[in-house]
Amino acid sequence: FTQWMLAPHTYAPSSIGDFDGKYRFHGNYRNQWSSVTVPFITFAGMAESNEVDKYLKGASASAGLIYDVTGDSKFSTTQLNLGAGYKIDLPNLLGQVRIGIQPTITQKKIDLSALRFDNQYNGYFYDGDLSTGENLPRLSRWYLDAAMGIQYSKNVNDKFKVRTSIAGFNLLSPKQSFFNNNDIRLDRRYSCQMNAEYQLNTKIMIQPGIQFLNQGTYYAFNFGSLFQYDLSKTEYFKQAFFVGTYFRAVDSGDLILGMDYDRWRVALS
């Protein structure tokens, strides 16, 4: 997601439970390329709970869903995950370490009915009654996988907090071929990110961040910052808006605009 810092379960299992409160809910929606083709749509949702701490000190739990569908073939990926986190407060105010694990079950599916193939042209025009000539052994595939991560955070002083994490996804390198080719496996994905919060004054907070991603031969480097302005009239009811820009090295950038209202946070990019 563009707002990766607001979708922690997609890049850092160690973020599970890293919030003040009993429960936290996320919802992310992305719609791309709708003006030129069939939209690429992604939705992600997650629920977290720190109530597990009653039974195991420092523990937290989560459950999530990610759904992605692209193109005329309605090629979709549906992922269900459960997660567990554990925090360790270091002595002498040295900070906090969090670890997380996220087992997942995934289905990938494709629909060929809306696609057209060369074999369906009869020499004059397209004839949908002709055979496609394609023979896929399967049109869907399920697999199990897992992700793990570790995070370190520290309140340097009253104004400055820093957090960094690393994570690995697709750790089981599952088989994913629709042609039953067992040599085609899902590459492991690695992420490393660092973000910070600096209270410039009573009203303004600066929240810079960087992220590095790697999967197979592909890399991405994201960097930028959010700037938050506090409108709250009382410490018991938060009101703030934030704006910022993030860039992906070499090819793109985006604008993020959002607001905090009590316990809600909403943003667009």
mmCIF file of C-alpha atoms in Angstrom:
data_model
loop_
_atom_site.group_PDB
_atom_site.id
_atom_site.type_symbol
_atom_site.label_atom_id
_atom_site.label_comp_id
_atom_site.label_asym_id
_atom_site.label_seq_id
_atom_site.Cartn_x
_atom_site.Cartn_y
_atom_site.Cartn_z
ATOM 1 C CA PHE A 1 0.000 0.000 0.000
ATOM 2 C CA THR A 2 1.046 3.614 -0.560
ATOM 3 C CA GLN A 3 0.324 4.270 3.101
ATOM 4 C CA TRP A 4 2.497 1.406 4.292
ATOM 5 C CA MET A 5 3.001 3.121 7.642
ATOM 6 C CA LEU A 6 -0.777 2.833 8.196
ATOM 7 C CA ALA A 7 -0.936 -0.839 7.191
ATOM 8 C CA PRO A 8 1.582 -2.379 9.610
ATOM 9 C CA HIS A 9 0.288 -5.942 9.304
ATOM 10 C CA THR A 10 1.343 -6.019 5.640
ATOM 11 C CA TYR A 11 5.014 -5.296 6.332
ATOM 12 C CA ALA A 12 5.812 -6.062 9.991
ATOM 13 C CA PRO A 13 4.228 -8.906 12.015
ATOM 14 C CA SER A 14 6.136 -7.526 14.995
ATOM 15 C CA SER A 15 3.764 -4.533 15.029
ATOM 16 C CA ILE A 16 0.965 -6.744 16.365
ATOM 17 C CA GLY A 17 -0.170 -5.210 19.639
ATOM 18 C CA ASP A 18 1.943 -2.067 19.296
ATOM 19 C CA PHE A 19 -0.726 0.426 20.342
ATOM 20 C CA ASP A 20 -2.291 1.889 23.480
ATOM 21 C CA GLY A 21 -5.610 0.223 24.158
ATOM 22 C CA LYS A 22 -7.394 -3.110 24.178
ATOM 23 C CA TYR A 23 -8.302 -3.406 20.495
ATOM 24 C CA ARG A 24 -7.235 -1.944 17.160
ATOM 25 C CA PHE A 25 -8.825 -2.294 13.727
ATOM 26 C CA HIS A 26 -7.303 -1.512 10.313
ATOM 27 C CA GLY A 27 -8.931 -1.125 6.924
ATOM 28 C CA ASN A 28 -7.029 -0.349 3.702
ATOM 29 C CA TYR A 29 -8.442 0.012 0.184
ATOM 30 C CA ARG A 30 -6.580 0.593 -3.083
ATOM 31 C CA ASN A 31 -8.001 1.195 -6.575
ATOM 32 C CA GLN A 32 -5.549 1.597 -9.478
ATOM 33 C CA TRP A 33 -5.642 1.984 -13.269
ATOM 34 C CA SER A 34 -9.439 2.354 -13.433
ATOM 35 C CA SER A 35 -9.177 4.973 -16.213
ATOM 36 C CA VAL A 36 -7.271 2.764 -18.657
ATOM 37 C CA THR A 37 -8.342 -0.818 -17.942
ATOM 38 C CA VAL A 38 -10.203 -3.019 -15.492
ATOM 39 C CA PRO A 39 -9.299 -1.603 -12.055
ATOM 40 C CA PHE A 40 -6.707 -3.290 -9.882
ATOM 41 C CA ILE A 41 -8.384 -3.475 -6.469
ATOM 42 C CA THR A 42 -6.876 -4.435 -3.126
ATOM 43 C CA PHE A 43 -8.548 -4.559 0.268
ATOM 44 C CA ALA A 44 -6.969 -5.416 3.603
ATOM 45 C CA GLY A 45 -8.483 -5.588 7.073
ATOM 46 C CA MET A 46 -7.104 -6.585 10.439
ATOM 47 C CA ALA A 47 -8.227 -6.792 14.074
ATOM 48 C CA GLU A 48 -5.809 -6.857 17.001
ATOM 49 C CA SER A 49 -6.223 -7.433 20.713
ATOM 50 C CA ASN A 50 -4.018 -6.817 23.727
ATOM 51 C CA GLU A 51 -6.475 -8.639 25.978
ATOM 52 C CA VAL A 52 -4.320 -11.764 25.609
ATOM 53 C CA ASP A 53 -2.002 -10.015 28.040
ATOM 54 C CA LYS A 54 -4.337 -11.169 30.821
ATOM 55 C CA TYR A 55 -3.241 -14.745 30.212
ATOM 56 C CA LEU A 56 0.335 -14.245 29.032
ATOM 57 C CA LYS A 57 2.106 -11.069 30.062
ATOM 58 C CA GLY A 58 3.282 -9.092 27.026
ATOM 59 C CA ALA A 59 1.296 -11.127 24.474
ATOM 60 C CA SER A 60 -1.128 -9.927 21.796
ATOM 61 C CA ALA A 61 -3.093 -11.537 18.945
ATOM 62 C CA SER A 62 -4.505 -10.629 15.551
ATOM 63 C CA ALA A 63 -6.552 -11.862 12.605
ATOM 64 C CA GLY A 64 -6.569 -10.406 9.110
ATOM 65 C CA LEU A 65 -7.727 -10.616 5.511
ATOM 66 C CA ILE A 66 -6.111 -9.389 2.290
ATOM 67 C CA TYR A 67 -7.999 -9.570 -1.019
ATOM 68 C CA ASP A 68 -6.587 -8.494 -4.372
ATOM 69 C CA VAL A 69 -8.191 -8.775 -7.831
ATOM 70 C CA THR A 70 -6.701 -7.587 -11.129
ATOM 71 C CA GLY A 71 -7.476 -7.436 -14.822
ATOM 72 C CA ASP A 72 -10.004 -9.017 -17.193
ATOM 73 C CA SER A 73 -9.182 -12.484 -15.897
ATOM 74 C CA LYS A 74 -10.203 -11.422 -12.371
ATOM 75 C CA PHE A 75 -6.962 -12.936 -11.148
ATOM 76 C CA SER A 76 -7.420 -12.848 -7.398
ATOM 77 C CA THR A 77 -5.396 -13.483 -4.294
ATOM 78 C CA THR A 78 -7.206 -14.063 -1.009
ATOM 79 C CA GLN A 79 -5.147 -14.357 2.138
ATOM 80 C CA LEU A 80 -6.332 -15.153 5.645
ATOM 81 C CA ASN A 81 -3.898 -14.784 8.497
ATOM 82 C CA LEU A 82 -3.637 -15.146 12.240
ATOM 83 C CA GLY A 83 -0.913 -13.476 14.232
ATOM 84 C CA ALA A 84 0.736 -13.459 17.630
ATOM 85 C CA GLY A 85 3.007 -10.827 19.123
ATOM 86 C CA TYR A 86 5.117 -10.580 22.235
ATOM 87 C CA LYS A 87 6.807 -7.550 23.783
ATOM 88 C CA ILE A 88 9.884 -7.367 25.976
ATOM 89 C CA ASP A 89 10.565 -4.192 27.936
ATOM 90 C CA LEU A 90 14.318 -3.768 28.232
ATOM 91 C CA PRO A 91 15.795 -2.711 31.586
ATOM 92 C CA ASN A 92 17.115 0.764 32.401
ATOM 93 C CA LEU A 93 14.787 2.454 29.855
ATOM 94 C CA LEU A 94 16.775 0.947 26.978
ATOM 95 C CA GLY A 95 13.624 0.545 24.902
ATOM 96 C CA GLN A 96 11.272 -2.206 23.868
ATOM 97 C CA VAL A 97 11.632 -5.264 21.627
ATOM 98 C CA ARG A 98 8.673 -6.889 19.900
ATOM 99 C CA ILE A 99 8.530 -10.151 17.983
ATOM 100 C CA GLY A 100 5.665 -11.402 15.847
ATOM 101 C CA ILE A 101 4.638 -14.395 13.786
ATOM 102 C CA GLN A 102 1.885 -14.543 11.178
ATOM 103 C CA PRO A 103 0.822 -17.908 9.676
ATOM 104 C CA THR A 104 -1.325 -17.542 6.564
ATOM 105 C CA ILE A 105 -3.502 -19.503 4.174
ATOM 106 C CA THR A 106 -3.786 -18.177 0.614
ATOM 107 C CA GLN A 107 -5.899 -18.896 -2.444
ATOM 108 C CA LYS A 108 -4.996 -17.695 -5.937
ATOM 109 C CA LYS A 109 -7.663 -17.969 -8.639
ATOM 110 C CA ILE A 110 -8.084 -17.015 -12.306
ATOM 111 C CA ASP A 111 -11.180 -16.800 -14.564
ATOM 112 C CA LEU A 112 -10.509 -17.380 -18.278
ATOM 113 C CA SER A 113 -14.074 -16.725 -19.454
ATOM 114 C CA ALA A 114 -13.506 -13.005 -20.145
ATOM 115 C CA LEU A 115 -10.215 -13.522 -22.017
ATOM 116 C CA ARG A 116 -9.745 -13.837 -25.787
ATOM 117 C CA PHE A 117 -7.094 -15.998 -27.399
ATOM 118 C CA ASP A 118 -5.530 -16.209 -30.879
ATOM 119 C CA ASN A 119 -7.177 -19.591 -31.487
ATOM 120 C CA GLN A 120 -10.619 -17.934 -31.257
ATOM 121 C CA TYR A 121 -10.090 -15.823 -34.394
ATOM 122 C CA ASN A 122 -11.420 -17.724 -37.406
ATOM 123 C CA GLY A 123 -9.505 -15.691 -39.977
ATOM 124 C CA TYR A 124 -12.174 -13.000 -40.268
ATOM 125 C CA PHE A 125 -13.394 -12.138 -36.787
ATOM 126 C CA TYR A 126 -13.396 -13.250 -33.175
ATOM 127 C CA ASP A 127 -15.604 -16.288 -32.499
ATOM 128 C CA GLY A 128 -16.139 -16.969 -28.802
ATOM 129 C CA ASP A 129 -17.524 -20.434 -29.573
ATOM 130 C CA LEU A 130 -14.108 -21.628 -30.761
ATOM 131 C CA SER A 131 -11.836 -23.453 -28.351
ATOM 132 C CA THR A 132 -9.179 -21.347 -26.656
ATOM 133 C CA GLY A 133 -6.602 -24.060 -27.131
ATOM 134 C CA GLU A 134 -5.432 -23.392 -23.584
ATOM 135 C CA ASN A 135 -5.168 -26.216 -21.095
ATOM 136 C CA LEU A 136 -4.572 -25.140 -17.507
ATOM 137 C CA PRO A 137 -4.454 -28.127 -15.117
ATOM 138 C CA ARG A 138 -5.993 -25.923 -12.437
ATOM 139 C CA LEU A 139 -7.657 -22.520 -12.149
ATOM 140 C CA SER A 140 -7.030 -22.039 -8.443
ATOM 141 C CA ARG A 141 -4.435 -22.946 -5.870
ATOM 142 C CA TRP A 142 -4.270 -22.967 -2.081
ATOM 143 C CA TYR A 143 -1.132 -22.873 0.032
ATOM 144 C CA LEU A 144 0.077 -22.358 3.576
ATOM 145 C CA ASP A 145 2.773 -19.849 4.441
ATOM 146 C CA ALA A 146 4.212 -17.817 7.310
ATOM 147 C CA ALA A 147 5.826 -14.483 8.142
ATOM 148 C CA MET A 148 7.987 -13.397 11.069
ATOM 149 C CA GLY A 149 9.440 -10.109 12.271
ATOM 150 C CA ILE A 150 11.231 -8.279 15.054
ATOM 151 C CA GLN A 151 10.976 -4.634 16.102
ATOM 152 C CA TYR A 152 12.880 -2.270 18.377
ATOM 153 C CA SER A 153 11.519 1.035 19.656
ATOM 154 C CA LYS A 154 12.719 3.630 22.107
ATOM 155 C CA ASN A 155 11.538 6.892 23.570
ATOM 156 C CA VAL A 156 14.763 8.849 23.286
ATOM 157 C CA ASN A 157 13.266 11.746 25.254
ATOM 158 C CA ASP A 158 9.906 13.435 25.786
ATOM 159 C CA LYS A 159 9.889 14.733 22.200
ATOM 160 C CA PHE A 160 11.538 12.010 20.150
ATOM 161 C CA LYS A 161 10.575 8.370 19.562
ATOM 162 C CA VAL A 162 12.159 5.996 17.064
ATOM 163 C CA ARG A 163 11.049 2.589 15.802
ATOM 164 C CA THR A 164 12.718 0.121 13.443
ATOM 165 C CA SER A 165 11.722 -3.354 12.281
ATOM 166 C CA ILE A 166 12.697 -6.144 9.916
ATOM 167 C CA ALA A 167 10.480 -8.940 8.629
ATOM 168 C CA GLY A 168 10.417 -11.922 6.304
ATOM 169 C CA PHE A 169 7.340 -13.073 4.363
ATOM 170 C CA ASN A 170 6.632 -16.204 2.263
ATOM 171 C CA LEU A 171 9.093 -18.054 4.474
ATOM 172 C CA LEU A 172 7.895 -21.469 3.247
ATOM 173 C CA SER A 173 8.364 -20.500 -0.445
ATOM 174 C CA PRO A 174 5.090 -22.238 -1.395
ATOM 175 C CA LYS A 175 4.328 -23.743 -4.788
ATOM 176 C CA GLN A 176 2.130 -21.423 -6.851
ATOM 177 C CA SER A 177 2.052 -22.699 -10.442
ATOM 178 C CA PHE A 178 -1.281 -23.282 -12.205
ATOM 179 C CA PHE A 179 0.623 -25.718 -14.456
ATOM 180 C CA ASN A 180 1.682 -27.904 -11.503
ATOM 181 C CA ASN A 181 5.309 -26.958 -12.057
ATOM 182 C CA ASN A 182 6.834 -27.520 -8.629
ATOM 183 C CA ASP A 183 9.907 -25.480 -9.544
ATOM 184 C CA ILE A 184 7.823 -22.286 -9.650
ATOM 185 C CA ARG A 185 7.697 -21.071 -6.080
ATOM 186 C CA LEU A 186 6.820 -17.795 -4.420
ATOM 187 C CA ASP A 187 9.975 -15.849 -3.629
ATOM 188 C CA ARG A 188 10.571 -14.795 -0.045
ATOM 189 C CA ARG A 189 9.901 -11.119 0.614
ATOM 190 C CA TYR A 190 11.958 -9.082 3.045
ATOM 191 C CA SER A 191 11.191 -5.666 4.492
ATOM 192 C CA CYS A 192 13.120 -3.263 6.651
ATOM 193 C CA GLN A 193 11.702 0.037 7.851
ATOM 194 C CA MET A 194 12.424 2.832 10.275
ATOM 195 C CA ASN A 195 10.132 5.635 11.344
ATOM 196 C CA ALA A 196 10.181 8.283 14.014
ATOM 197 C CA GLU A 197 8.033 10.841 15.783
ATOM 198 C CA TYR A 198 9.432 14.224 16.723
ATOM 199 C CA GLN A 199 7.315 16.703 18.679
ATOM 200 C CA LEU A 200 8.465 20.018 17.237
ATOM 201 C CA ASN A 201 6.207 22.013 19.562
ATOM 202 C CA THR A 202 2.868 21.637 21.327
ATOM 203 C CA LYS A 203 1.005 21.610 18.003
ATOM 204 C CA ILE A 204 3.285 20.145 15.330
ATOM 205 C CA MET A 205 4.667 16.611 15.100
ATOM 206 C CA ILE A 206 6.992 15.398 12.333
ATOM 207 C CA GLN A 207 6.818 11.699 11.403
ATOM 208 C CA PRO A 208 9.564 10.703 8.918
ATOM 209 C CA GLY A 209 9.965 7.160 7.626
ATOM 210 C CA ILE A 210 11.968 4.974 5.262
ATOM 211 C CA GLN A 211 11.312 1.468 3.965
ATOM 212 C CA PHE A 212 13.343 -1.029 1.944
ATOM 213 C CA LEU A 213 11.712 -4.050 0.251
ATOM 214 C CA ASN A 214 13.197 -7.003 -1.595
ATOM 215 C CA GLN A 215 11.559 -9.984 -3.314
ATOM 216 C CA GLY A 216 13.585 -12.109 -5.698
ATOM 217 C CA THR A 217 15.318 -9.766 -8.137
ATOM 218 C CA TYR A 218 13.040 -6.811 -7.318
ATOM 219 C CA TYR A 219 13.744 -3.971 -4.912
ATOM 220 C CA ALA A 220 11.883 -0.890 -3.701
ATOM 221 C CA PHE A 221 12.958 2.010 -1.521
ATOM 222 C CA ASN A 222 10.331 4.346 -0.046
ATOM 223 C CA PHE A 223 10.992 7.480 1.964
ATOM 224 C CA GLY A 224 9.134 10.565 3.101
ATOM 225 C CA SER A 225 7.427 12.209 6.046
ATOM 226 C CA LEU A 226 4.077 13.158 7.521
ATOM 227 C CA PHE A 227 3.437 16.449 9.305
ATOM 228 C CA GLN A 228 0.719 16.469 11.950
ATOM 229 C CA TYR A 229 -1.023 19.534 13.385
ATOM 230 C CA ASP A 230 -2.902 19.096 16.660
ATOM 231 C CA LEU A 231 -6.308 20.790 16.940
ATOM 232 C CA SER A 232 -7.305 19.159 20.222
ATOM 233 C CA LYS A 233 -8.941 21.343 22.850
ATOM 234 C CA THR A 234 -8.572 18.695 25.544
ATOM 235 C CA GLU A 235 -6.192 15.778 26.065
ATOM 236 C CA TYR A 236 -9.184 13.438 26.334
ATOM 237 C CA PHE A 237 -10.461 14.038 22.784
ATOM 238 C CA LYS A 238 -7.851 14.042 20.039
ATOM 239 C CA GLN A 239 -8.368 16.092 16.895
ATOM 240 C CA ALA A 240 -5.560 16.523 14.375
ATOM 241 C CA PHE A 241 -4.895 16.567 10.669
ATOM 242 C CA PHE A 242 -1.790 15.408 8.859
ATOM 243 C CA VAL A 243 -0.309 15.801 5.421
ATOM 244 C CA GLY A 244 2.862 14.495 3.828
ATOM 245 C CA THR A 245 4.610 13.098 0.807
ATOM 246 C CA TYR A 246 6.313 9.775 0.207
ATOM 247 C CA PHE A 247 8.482 8.761 -2.717
ATOM 248 C CA ARG A 248 9.477 5.464 -4.257
ATOM 249 C CA ALA A 249 13.022 5.796 -5.532
ATOM 250 C CA VAL A 250 13.348 6.228 -9.312
ATOM 251 C CA ASP A 251 9.726 6.135 -10.446
ATOM 252 C CA SER A 252 6.943 7.620 -8.301
ATOM 253 C CA GLY A 253 5.695 9.762 -5.443
ATOM 254 C CA ASP A 254 2.423 10.361 -3.658
ATOM 255 C CA LEU A 255 0.583 12.811 -1.427
ATOM 256 C CA ILE A 256 -1.044 11.664 1.813
ATOM 257 C CA LEU A 257 -3.766 13.622 3.591
ATOM 258 C CA GLY A 258 -5.677 12.536 6.672
ATOM 259 C CA MET A 259 -7.081 13.289 10.079
ATOM 260 C CA ASP A 260 -7.379 11.898 13.606
ATOM 261 C CA TYR A 261 -10.747 12.222 15.329
ATOM 262 C CA ASP A 262 -10.875 10.781 18.824
ATOM 263 C CA ARG A 263 -9.904 7.121 18.298
ATOM 264 C CA TRP A 264 -10.381 7.162 14.499
ATOM 265 C CA ARG A 265 -7.750 7.797 11.829
ATOM 266 C CA VAL A 266 -8.703 8.251 8.167
ATOM 267 C CA ALA A 267 -6.356 9.044 5.271
ATOM 268 C CA LEU A 268 -6.329 9.330 1.465
ATOM 269 C CA SER A 269 -3.424 9.157 -0.958
#
